[in-house]
Amino acid sequence: MPLVTQPAPTFDSKAVVNGEIVELGWNKLHEGKWLTLFFYPLDFTFVCPTEICAFSDAAERFEKIGAKLAAISVDSPFSHLAWTKTSRAEGGLGKMNIPLIADLNKNIARAYDVLLEDAGVALRGLFIIDPKGVVRHATINDLPVGRNVDEALRVIEAFQFVEEHGEVCPANWRPGEDSMKPDPDGSKEYFAAHA
């Protein structure tokens, strides 16, 4: 069964937060806010640091819309910590503004159905979880292609708009653009304006 519309699988795990290894419980991670949880294959690889650094650098943008971020892989917290102590110029992460969650037993990746069992790594899964703990969006990329920070932000803003206004968001919607009434007659107003 797809995770979208279902309660997000919860977990407690070790993570690197602010340069330290800590126990990170689901309640502390989620805190009743929007959460973008993204899986990546492995520490000390190639596409992964570009994604993690891009999301970490955008953490303040997520905070401004009431959302949190966390990255997760099947590596140990010690590997995560070592990677943050490696400079970006050398393929490392440097200082992180988001938690790096350890999933050494691979149970979290299994719960989110992103684990490649034979390879022992997670696909590039990205899950947007609402304040009630429900998965509202999921994308899963194969290993060689990274994700888009701006698209993750756009999707959260669209779901927030829907929650607040009760209208739906057409393709490529951005804040401030026209939305649609979710019924056959009401939607005609949008279609007429954008024909």
mmCIF file with all atom_site columns, C-alpha atoms in Angstrom:
data_model
loop_
_atom_site.group_PDB
_atom_site.id
_atom_site.type_symbol
_atom_site.label_atom_id
_atom_site.label_alt_id
_atom_site.label_comp_id
_atom_site.label_asym_id
_atom_site.label_entity_id
_atom_site.label_seq_id
_atom_site.pdbx_PDB_ins_code
_atom_site.Cartn_x
_atom_site.Cartn_y
_atom_site.Cartn_z
_atom_site.occupancy
_atom_site.B_iso_or_equiv
_atom_site.pdbx_formal_charge
_atom_site.auth_seq_id
_atom_site.auth_comp_id
_atom_site.auth_asym_id
_atom_site.auth_atom_id
_atom_site.pdbx_PDB_model_num
ATOM 1   C CA . MET A 1 1   ? 0.000   0.000  0.000   1.00 0.00 ? 1   MET A CA 1
ATOM 2   C CA . PRO A 1 2   ? 1.380   3.468  -0.820  1.00 0.00 ? 2   PRO A CA 1
ATOM 3   C CA . LEU A 1 3   ? 2.363   5.627  2.132   1.00 0.00 ? 3   LEU A CA 1
ATOM 4   C CA . VAL A 1 4   ? 0.666   8.771  0.802   1.00 0.00 ? 4   VAL A CA 1
ATOM 5   C CA . THR A 1 5   ? -2.512  9.462  2.849   1.00 0.00 ? 5   THR A CA 1
ATOM 6   C CA . GLN A 1 6   ? -1.304  7.048  5.563   1.00 0.00 ? 6   GLN A CA 1
ATOM 7   C CA . PRO A 1 7   ? 0.274   7.797  8.956   1.00 0.00 ? 7   PRO A CA 1
ATOM 8   C CA . ALA A 1 8   ? 4.027   8.155  8.578   1.00 0.00 ? 8   ALA A CA 1
ATOM 9   C CA . PRO A 1 9   ? 6.060   5.297  10.044  1.00 0.00 ? 9   PRO A CA 1
ATOM 10  C CA . THR A 1 10  ? 7.499   6.630  13.299  1.00 0.00 ? 10  THR A CA 1
ATOM 11  C CA . PHE A 1 11  ? 10.927  5.818  14.687  1.00 0.00 ? 11  PHE A CA 1
ATOM 12  C CA . ASP A 1 12  ? 13.568  6.753  17.233  1.00 0.00 ? 12  ASP A CA 1
ATOM 13  C CA . SER A 1 13  ? 17.210  6.666  16.195  1.00 0.00 ? 13  SER A CA 1
ATOM 14  C CA . LYS A 1 14  ? 20.642  8.094  16.718  1.00 0.00 ? 14  LYS A CA 1
ATOM 15  C CA . ALA A 1 15  ? 21.407  11.185 14.684  1.00 0.00 ? 15  ALA A CA 1
ATOM 16  C CA . VAL A 1 16  ? 24.017  13.864 14.253  1.00 0.00 ? 16  VAL A CA 1
ATOM 17  C CA . VAL A 1 17  ? 22.515  17.163 15.373  1.00 0.00 ? 17  VAL A CA 1
ATOM 18  C CA . ASN A 1 18  ? 24.608  20.323 15.718  1.00 0.00 ? 18  ASN A CA 1
ATOM 19  C CA . GLY A 1 19  ? 27.829  18.338 15.431  1.00 0.00 ? 19  GLY A CA 1
ATOM 20  C CA . GLU A 1 20  ? 26.962  15.792 18.133  1.00 0.00 ? 20  GLU A CA 1
ATOM 21  C CA . ILE A 1 21  ? 25.581  12.253 18.170  1.00 0.00 ? 21  ILE A CA 1
ATOM 22  C CA . VAL A 1 22  ? 22.243  12.266 19.994  1.00 0.00 ? 22  VAL A CA 1
ATOM 23  C CA . GLU A 1 23  ? 19.166  10.100 20.466  1.00 0.00 ? 23  GLU A CA 1
ATOM 24  C CA . LEU A 1 24  ? 16.479  11.611 18.253  1.00 0.00 ? 24  LEU A CA 1
ATOM 25  C CA . GLY A 1 25  ? 12.921  10.570 18.989  1.00 0.00 ? 25  GLY A CA 1
ATOM 26  C CA . TRP A 1 26  ? 10.058  10.914 16.519  1.00 0.00 ? 26  TRP A CA 1
ATOM 27  C CA . ASN A 1 27  ? 8.242   13.456 18.698  1.00 0.00 ? 27  ASN A CA 1
ATOM 28  C CA . LYS A 1 28  ? 11.296  15.722 18.797  1.00 0.00 ? 28  LYS A CA 1
ATOM 29  C CA . LEU A 1 29  ? 11.869  15.289 15.064  1.00 0.00 ? 29  LEU A CA 1
ATOM 30  C CA . HIS A 1 30  ? 8.270   15.918 13.985  1.00 0.00 ? 30  HIS A CA 1
ATOM 31  C CA . GLU A 1 31  ? 7.014   18.257 16.750  1.00 0.00 ? 31  GLU A CA 1
ATOM 32  C CA . GLY A 1 32  ? 3.597   18.538 15.083  1.00 0.00 ? 32  GLY A CA 1
ATOM 33  C CA . LYS A 1 33  ? 5.045   20.522 12.157  1.00 0.00 ? 33  LYS A CA 1
ATOM 34  C CA . TRP A 1 34  ? 5.455   19.844 8.460   1.00 0.00 ? 34  TRP A CA 1
ATOM 35  C CA . LEU A 1 35  ? 8.426   17.535 7.993   1.00 0.00 ? 35  LEU A CA 1
ATOM 36  C CA . THR A 1 36  ? 10.453  16.755 4.893   1.00 0.00 ? 36  THR A CA 1
ATOM 37  C CA . LEU A 1 37  ? 12.244  13.472 5.473   1.00 0.00 ? 37  LEU A CA 1
ATOM 38  C CA . PHE A 1 38  ? 14.640  12.488 2.723   1.00 0.00 ? 38  PHE A CA 1
ATOM 39  C CA . PHE A 1 39  ? 16.630  9.287  2.298   1.00 0.00 ? 39  PHE A CA 1
ATOM 40  C CA . TYR A 1 40  ? 19.955  9.095  0.503   1.00 0.00 ? 40  TYR A CA 1
ATOM 41  C CA . PRO A 1 41  ? 22.094  6.035  -0.333  1.00 0.00 ? 41  PRO A CA 1
ATOM 42  C CA . LEU A 1 42  ? 25.401  6.461  1.526   1.00 0.00 ? 42  LEU A CA 1
ATOM 43  C CA . ASP A 1 43  ? 27.784  8.859  3.225   1.00 0.00 ? 43  ASP A CA 1
ATOM 44  C CA . PHE A 1 44  ? 30.993  9.825  1.397   1.00 0.00 ? 44  PHE A CA 1
ATOM 45  C CA . THR A 1 45  ? 29.465  9.438  -2.057  1.00 0.00 ? 45  THR A CA 1
ATOM 46  C CA . PHE A 1 46  ? 28.818  11.805 -4.961  1.00 0.00 ? 46  PHE A CA 1
ATOM 47  C CA . VAL A 1 47  ? 25.277  13.057 -5.592  1.00 0.00 ? 47  VAL A CA 1
ATOM 48  C CA . CYS A 1 48  ? 24.397  12.722 -1.896  1.00 0.00 ? 48  CYS A CA 1
ATOM 49  C CA . PRO A 1 49  ? 26.452  15.648 -0.556  1.00 0.00 ? 49  PRO A CA 1
ATOM 50  C CA . THR A 1 50  ? 25.019  17.951 -3.221  1.00 0.00 ? 50  THR A CA 1
ATOM 51  C CA . GLU A 1 51  ? 21.496  17.159 -2.023  1.00 0.00 ? 51  GLU A CA 1
ATOM 52  C CA . ILE A 1 52  ? 22.212  17.216 1.688   1.00 0.00 ? 52  ILE A CA 1
ATOM 53  C CA . CYS A 1 53  ? 24.097  20.523 1.475   1.00 0.00 ? 53  CYS A CA 1
ATOM 54  C CA . ALA A 1 54  ? 21.359  22.065 -0.694  1.00 0.00 ? 54  ALA A CA 1
ATOM 55  C CA . PHE A 1 55  ? 18.643  21.081 1.792   1.00 0.00 ? 55  PHE A CA 1
ATOM 56  C CA . SER A 1 56  ? 20.763  22.095 4.794   1.00 0.00 ? 56  SER A CA 1
ATOM 57  C CA . ASP A 1 57  ? 21.477  25.489 3.214   1.00 0.00 ? 57  ASP A CA 1
ATOM 58  C CA . ALA A 1 58  ? 17.718  25.936 2.694   1.00 0.00 ? 58  ALA A CA 1
ATOM 59  C CA . ALA A 1 59  ? 16.755  24.999 6.269   1.00 0.00 ? 59  ALA A CA 1
ATOM 60  C CA . GLU A 1 60  ? 15.853  28.598 7.105   1.00 0.00 ? 60  GLU A CA 1
ATOM 61  C CA . ARG A 1 61  ? 13.500  28.746 4.098   1.00 0.00 ? 61  ARG A CA 1
ATOM 62  C CA . PHE A 1 62  ? 11.716  25.645 5.392   1.00 0.00 ? 62  PHE A CA 1
ATOM 63  C CA . GLU A 1 63  ? 11.550  27.101 8.910   1.00 0.00 ? 63  GLU A CA 1
ATOM 64  C CA . LYS A 1 64  ? 9.899   30.265 7.529   1.00 0.00 ? 64  LYS A CA 1
ATOM 65  C CA . ILE A 1 65  ? 6.972   28.172 6.284   1.00 0.00 ? 65  ILE A CA 1
ATOM 66  C CA . GLY A 1 66  ? 6.755   26.116 9.489   1.00 0.00 ? 66  GLY A CA 1
ATOM 67  C CA . ALA A 1 67  ? 8.545   23.037 8.179   1.00 0.00 ? 67  ALA A CA 1
ATOM 68  C CA . LYS A 1 68  ? 11.425  20.897 9.394   1.00 0.00 ? 68  LYS A CA 1
ATOM 69  C CA . LEU A 1 69  ? 13.966  18.817 7.495   1.00 0.00 ? 69  LEU A CA 1
ATOM 70  C CA . ALA A 1 70  ? 15.923  15.655 8.180   1.00 0.00 ? 70  ALA A CA 1
ATOM 71  C CA . ALA A 1 71  ? 18.202  13.434 6.096   1.00 0.00 ? 71  ALA A CA 1
ATOM 72  C CA . ILE A 1 72  ? 18.558  9.708  6.644   1.00 0.00 ? 72  ILE A CA 1
ATOM 73  C CA . SER A 1 73  ? 20.774  6.902  5.376   1.00 0.00 ? 73  SER A CA 1
ATOM 74  C CA . VAL A 1 74  ? 21.820  3.379  6.341   1.00 0.00 ? 74  VAL A CA 1
ATOM 75  C CA . ASP A 1 75  ? 25.167  4.648  7.682   1.00 0.00 ? 75  ASP A CA 1
ATOM 76  C CA . SER A 1 76  ? 26.194  4.786  11.334  1.00 0.00 ? 76  SER A CA 1
ATOM 77  C CA . PRO A 1 77  ? 26.060  8.010  13.332  1.00 0.00 ? 77  PRO A CA 1
ATOM 78  C CA . PHE A 1 78  ? 29.864  7.863  13.479  1.00 0.00 ? 78  PHE A CA 1
ATOM 79  C CA . SER A 1 79  ? 30.065  7.925  9.688   1.00 0.00 ? 79  SER A CA 1
ATOM 80  C CA . HIS A 1 80  ? 27.629  10.862 9.627   1.00 0.00 ? 80  HIS A CA 1
ATOM 81  C CA . LEU A 1 81  ? 29.749  12.719 12.170  1.00 0.00 ? 81  LEU A CA 1
ATOM 82  C CA . ALA A 1 82  ? 32.969  12.087 10.241  1.00 0.00 ? 82  ALA A CA 1
ATOM 83  C CA . TRP A 1 83  ? 31.307  13.341 7.048   1.00 0.00 ? 83  TRP A CA 1
ATOM 84  C CA . THR A 1 84  ? 30.298  16.603 8.738   1.00 0.00 ? 84  THR A CA 1
ATOM 85  C CA . LYS A 1 85  ? 33.924  17.060 9.790   1.00 0.00 ? 85  LYS A CA 1
ATOM 86  C CA . THR A 1 86  ? 35.049  16.791 6.156   1.00 0.00 ? 86  THR A CA 1
ATOM 87  C CA . SER A 1 87  ? 35.049  20.053 4.197   1.00 0.00 ? 87  SER A CA 1
ATOM 88  C CA . ARG A 1 88  ? 32.692  20.583 1.300   1.00 0.00 ? 88  ARG A CA 1
ATOM 89  C CA . ALA A 1 89  ? 35.686  21.197 -0.949  1.00 0.00 ? 89  ALA A CA 1
ATOM 90  C CA . GLU A 1 90  ? 36.686  17.577 -0.302  1.00 0.00 ? 90  GLU A CA 1
ATOM 91  C CA . GLY A 1 91  ? 33.203  16.114 -0.835  1.00 0.00 ? 91  GLY A CA 1
ATOM 92  C CA . GLY A 1 92  ? 32.168  16.434 2.798   1.00 0.00 ? 92  GLY A CA 1
ATOM 93  C CA . LEU A 1 93  ? 29.219  18.195 4.373   1.00 0.00 ? 93  LEU A CA 1
ATOM 94  C CA . GLY A 1 94  ? 30.750  20.646 6.800   1.00 0.00 ? 94  GLY A CA 1
ATOM 95  C CA . LYS A 1 95  ? 28.373  22.230 9.317   1.00 0.00 ? 95  LYS A CA 1
ATOM 96  C CA . MET A 1 96  ? 24.825  20.937 8.987   1.00 0.00 ? 96  MET A CA 1
ATOM 97  C CA . ASN A 1 97  ? 21.615  22.805 9.780   1.00 0.00 ? 97  ASN A CA 1
ATOM 98  C CA . ILE A 1 98  ? 19.545  19.607 9.696   1.00 0.00 ? 98  ILE A CA 1
ATOM 99  C CA . PRO A 1 99  ? 19.716  16.254 11.498  1.00 0.00 ? 99  PRO A CA 1
ATOM 100 C CA . LEU A 1 100 ? 21.486  13.331 9.819   1.00 0.00 ? 100 LEU A CA 1
ATOM 101 C CA . ILE A 1 101 ? 19.656  10.228 11.007  1.00 0.00 ? 101 ILE A CA 1
ATOM 102 C CA . ALA A 1 102 ? 21.368  6.835  11.238  1.00 0.00 ? 102 ALA A CA 1
ATOM 103 C CA . ASP A 1 103 ? 19.449  3.779  9.999   1.00 0.00 ? 103 ASP A CA 1
ATOM 104 C CA . LEU A 1 104 ? 22.150  1.164  10.428  1.00 0.00 ? 104 LEU A CA 1
ATOM 105 C CA . ASN A 1 105 ? 19.667  -1.730 10.802  1.00 0.00 ? 105 ASN A CA 1
ATOM 106 C CA . LYS A 1 106 ? 17.776  -0.443 7.723   1.00 0.00 ? 106 LYS A CA 1
ATOM 107 C CA . ASN A 1 107 ? 14.396  -0.681 9.477   1.00 0.00 ? 107 ASN A CA 1
ATOM 108 C CA . ILE A 1 108 ? 13.421  2.916  8.727   1.00 0.00 ? 108 ILE A CA 1
ATOM 109 C CA . ALA A 1 109 ? 14.226  2.559  5.011   1.00 0.00 ? 109 ALA A CA 1
ATOM 110 C CA . ARG A 1 110 ? 12.171  -0.667 4.974   1.00 0.00 ? 110 ARG A CA 1
ATOM 111 C CA . ALA A 1 111 ? 9.241   1.048  6.709   1.00 0.00 ? 111 ALA A CA 1
ATOM 112 C CA . TYR A 1 112 ? 9.257   3.791  4.071   1.00 0.00 ? 112 TYR A CA 1
ATOM 113 C CA . ASP A 1 113 ? 9.691   1.180  1.303   1.00 0.00 ? 113 ASP A CA 1
ATOM 114 C CA . VAL A 1 114 ? 12.851  2.716  -0.165  1.00 0.00 ? 114 VAL A CA 1
ATOM 115 C CA . LEU A 1 115 ? 15.386  0.022  0.717   1.00 0.00 ? 115 LEU A CA 1
ATOM 116 C CA . LEU A 1 116 ? 17.177  -1.783 -2.102  1.00 0.00 ? 116 LEU A CA 1
ATOM 117 C CA . GLU A 1 117 ? 17.660  -5.039 -0.182  1.00 0.00 ? 117 GLU A CA 1
ATOM 118 C CA . ASP A 1 118 ? 20.339  -6.528 -2.458  1.00 0.00 ? 118 ASP A CA 1
ATOM 119 C CA . ALA A 1 119 ? 22.440  -3.352 -2.498  1.00 0.00 ? 119 ALA A CA 1
ATOM 120 C CA . GLY A 1 120 ? 21.757  -2.569 1.162   1.00 0.00 ? 120 GLY A CA 1
ATOM 121 C CA . VAL A 1 121 ? 21.104  1.133  0.483   1.00 0.00 ? 121 VAL A CA 1
ATOM 122 C CA . ALA A 1 122 ? 18.073  3.395  0.273   1.00 0.00 ? 122 ALA A CA 1
ATOM 123 C CA . LEU A 1 123 ? 16.751  4.937  -2.901  1.00 0.00 ? 123 LEU A CA 1
ATOM 124 C CA . ARG A 1 124 ? 16.410  8.726  -2.928  1.00 0.00 ? 124 ARG A CA 1
ATOM 125 C CA . GLY A 1 125 ? 12.997  8.845  -1.258  1.00 0.00 ? 125 GLY A CA 1
ATOM 126 C CA . LEU A 1 126 ? 11.518  12.166 -0.158  1.00 0.00 ? 126 LEU A CA 1
ATOM 127 C CA . PHE A 1 127 ? 8.439   12.268 2.073   1.00 0.00 ? 127 PHE A CA 1
ATOM 128 C CA . ILE A 1 128 ? 6.447   15.313 3.139   1.00 0.00 ? 128 ILE A CA 1
ATOM 129 C CA . ILE A 1 129 ? 4.590   14.657 6.369   1.00 0.00 ? 129 ILE A CA 1
ATOM 130 C CA . ASP A 1 130 ? 1.907   17.017 7.657   1.00 0.00 ? 130 ASP A CA 1
ATOM 131 C CA . PRO A 1 131 ? 1.521   18.267 11.254  1.00 0.00 ? 131 PRO A CA 1
ATOM 132 C CA . LYS A 1 132 ? -0.887  15.397 12.005  1.00 0.00 ? 132 LYS A CA 1
ATOM 133 C CA . GLY A 1 133 ? 1.762   12.846 10.994  1.00 0.00 ? 133 GLY A CA 1
ATOM 134 C CA . VAL A 1 134 ? 0.190   11.889 7.658   1.00 0.00 ? 134 VAL A CA 1
ATOM 135 C CA . VAL A 1 135 ? 2.330   11.396 4.541   1.00 0.00 ? 135 VAL A CA 1
ATOM 136 C CA . ARG A 1 136 ? 1.045   13.904 1.984   1.00 0.00 ? 136 ARG A CA 1
ATOM 137 C CA . HIS A 1 137 ? 3.710   13.555 -0.718  1.00 0.00 ? 137 HIS A CA 1
ATOM 138 C CA . ALA A 1 138 ? 6.335   11.015 -1.748  1.00 0.00 ? 138 ALA A CA 1
ATOM 139 C CA . THR A 1 139 ? 8.864   10.923 -4.557  1.00 0.00 ? 139 THR A CA 1
ATOM 140 C CA . ILE A 1 140 ? 11.455  8.241  -5.104  1.00 0.00 ? 140 ILE A CA 1
ATOM 141 C CA . ASN A 1 141 ? 14.406  8.702  -7.431  1.00 0.00 ? 141 ASN A CA 1
ATOM 142 C CA . ASP A 1 142 ? 16.814  6.060  -8.655  1.00 0.00 ? 142 ASP A CA 1
ATOM 143 C CA . LEU A 1 143 ? 20.340  6.539  -7.301  1.00 0.00 ? 143 LEU A CA 1
ATOM 144 C CA . PRO A 1 144 ? 22.036  8.698  -9.980  1.00 0.00 ? 144 PRO A CA 1
ATOM 145 C CA . VAL A 1 145 ? 19.687  11.736 -9.921  1.00 0.00 ? 145 VAL A CA 1
ATOM 146 C CA . GLY A 1 146 ? 19.331  14.262 -7.102  1.00 0.00 ? 146 GLY A CA 1
ATOM 147 C CA . ARG A 1 147 ? 16.205  16.069 -5.954  1.00 0.00 ? 147 ARG A CA 1
ATOM 148 C CA . ASN A 1 148 ? 15.063  19.694 -6.101  1.00 0.00 ? 148 ASN A CA 1
ATOM 149 C CA . VAL A 1 149 ? 14.849  21.797 -2.925  1.00 0.00 ? 149 VAL A CA 1
ATOM 150 C CA . ASP A 1 150 ? 12.582  24.405 -4.527  1.00 0.00 ? 150 ASP A CA 1
ATOM 151 C CA . GLU A 1 151 ? 10.092  21.717 -5.573  1.00 0.00 ? 151 GLU A CA 1
ATOM 152 C CA . ALA A 1 152 ? 9.932   20.322 -2.038  1.00 0.00 ? 152 ALA A CA 1
ATOM 153 C CA . LEU A 1 153 ? 9.208   23.821 -0.718  1.00 0.00 ? 153 LEU A CA 1
ATOM 154 C CA . ARG A 1 154 ? 6.582   24.404 -3.425  1.00 0.00 ? 154 ARG A CA 1
ATOM 155 C CA . VAL A 1 155 ? 4.769   21.186 -2.556  1.00 0.00 ? 155 VAL A CA 1
ATOM 156 C CA . ILE A 1 156 ? 4.646   22.051 1.156   1.00 0.00 ? 156 ILE A CA 1
ATOM 157 C CA . GLU A 1 157 ? 3.330   25.540 0.371   1.00 0.00 ? 157 GLU A CA 1
ATOM 158 C CA . ALA A 1 158 ? 0.679   24.054 -1.924  1.00 0.00 ? 158 ALA A CA 1
ATOM 159 C CA . PHE A 1 159 ? -0.544  21.634 0.756   1.00 0.00 ? 159 PHE A CA 1
ATOM 160 C CA . GLN A 1 160 ? -0.548  24.443 3.316   1.00 0.00 ? 160 GLN A CA 1
ATOM 161 C CA . PHE A 1 161 ? -2.639  26.551 0.926   1.00 0.00 ? 161 PHE A CA 1
ATOM 162 C CA . VAL A 1 162 ? -5.116  23.698 0.411   1.00 0.00 ? 162 VAL A CA 1
ATOM 163 C CA . GLU A 1 163 ? -5.429  23.199 4.177   1.00 0.00 ? 163 GLU A CA 1
ATOM 164 C CA . GLU A 1 164 ? -6.036  26.907 4.791   1.00 0.00 ? 164 GLU A CA 1
ATOM 165 C CA . HIS A 1 165 ? -8.272  27.786 1.836   1.00 0.00 ? 165 HIS A CA 1
ATOM 166 C CA . GLY A 1 166 ? -9.962  24.533 0.807   1.00 0.00 ? 166 GLY A CA 1
ATOM 167 C CA . GLU A 1 167 ? -9.097  25.085 -2.854  1.00 0.00 ? 167 GLU A CA 1
ATOM 168 C CA . VAL A 1 168 ? -6.786  22.896 -4.922  1.00 0.00 ? 168 VAL A CA 1
ATOM 169 C CA . CYS A 1 169 ? -3.555  23.790 -6.687  1.00 0.00 ? 169 CYS A CA 1
ATOM 170 C CA . PRO A 1 170 ? -3.068  23.237 -10.435 1.00 0.00 ? 170 PRO A CA 1
ATOM 171 C CA . ALA A 1 171 ? 0.189   22.157 -12.062 1.00 0.00 ? 171 ALA A CA 1
ATOM 172 C CA . ASN A 1 172 ? 3.180   24.388 -11.311 1.00 0.00 ? 172 ASN A CA 1
ATOM 173 C CA . TRP A 1 173 ? 1.193   26.399 -8.733  1.00 0.00 ? 173 TRP A CA 1
ATOM 174 C CA . ARG A 1 174 ? 3.188   28.844 -6.621  1.00 0.00 ? 174 ARG A CA 1
ATOM 175 C CA . PRO A 1 175 ? 2.031   31.057 -3.736  1.00 0.00 ? 175 PRO A CA 1
ATOM 176 C CA . GLY A 1 176 ? 0.075   34.029 -5.024  1.00 0.00 ? 176 GLY A CA 1
ATOM 177 C CA . GLU A 1 177 ? -1.059  32.283 -8.206  1.00 0.00 ? 177 GLU A CA 1
ATOM 178 C CA . ASP A 1 178 ? -4.611  31.231 -9.018  1.00 0.00 ? 178 ASP A CA 1
ATOM 179 C CA . SER A 1 179 ? -6.004  28.136 -7.369  1.00 0.00 ? 179 SER A CA 1
ATOM 180 C CA . MET A 1 180 ? -9.091  26.116 -8.287  1.00 0.00 ? 180 MET A CA 1
ATOM 181 C CA . LYS A 1 181 ? -12.375 25.332 -6.620  1.00 0.00 ? 181 LYS A CA 1
ATOM 182 C CA . PRO A 1 182 ? -12.573 21.526 -6.301  1.00 0.00 ? 182 PRO A CA 1
ATOM 183 C CA . ASP A 1 183 ? -15.900 21.016 -8.046  1.00 0.00 ? 183 ASP A CA 1
ATOM 184 C CA . PRO A 1 184 ? -17.071 20.751 -11.684 1.00 0.00 ? 184 PRO A CA 1
ATOM 185 C CA . ASP A 1 185 ? -18.712 24.182 -11.817 1.00 0.00 ? 185 ASP A CA 1
ATOM 186 C CA . GLY A 1 186 ? -16.288 26.119 -9.613  1.00 0.00 ? 186 GLY A CA 1
ATOM 187 C CA . SER A 1 187 ? -13.247 24.856 -11.516 1.00 0.00 ? 187 SER A CA 1
ATOM 188 C CA . LYS A 1 188 ? -14.564 26.416 -14.725 1.00 0.00 ? 188 LYS A CA 1
ATOM 189 C CA . GLU A 1 189 ? -13.627 29.855 -13.377 1.00 0.00 ? 189 GLU A CA 1
ATOM 190 C CA . TYR A 1 190 ? -9.946  28.761 -13.351 1.00 0.00 ? 190 TYR A CA 1
ATOM 191 C CA . PHE A 1 191 ? -10.167 27.063 -16.741 1.00 0.00 ? 191 PHE A CA 1
ATOM 192 C CA . ALA A 1 192 ? -11.807 30.117 -18.343 1.00 0.00 ? 192 ALA A CA 1
ATOM 193 C CA . ALA A 1 193 ? -9.104  32.422 -16.973 1.00 0.00 ? 193 ALA A CA 1
ATOM 194 C CA . HIS A 1 194 ? -6.289  30.152 -18.175 1.00 0.00 ? 194 HIS A CA 1
ATOM 195 C CA . ALA A 1 195 ? -7.591  28.883 -21.511 1.00 0.00 ? 195 ALA A CA 1
#
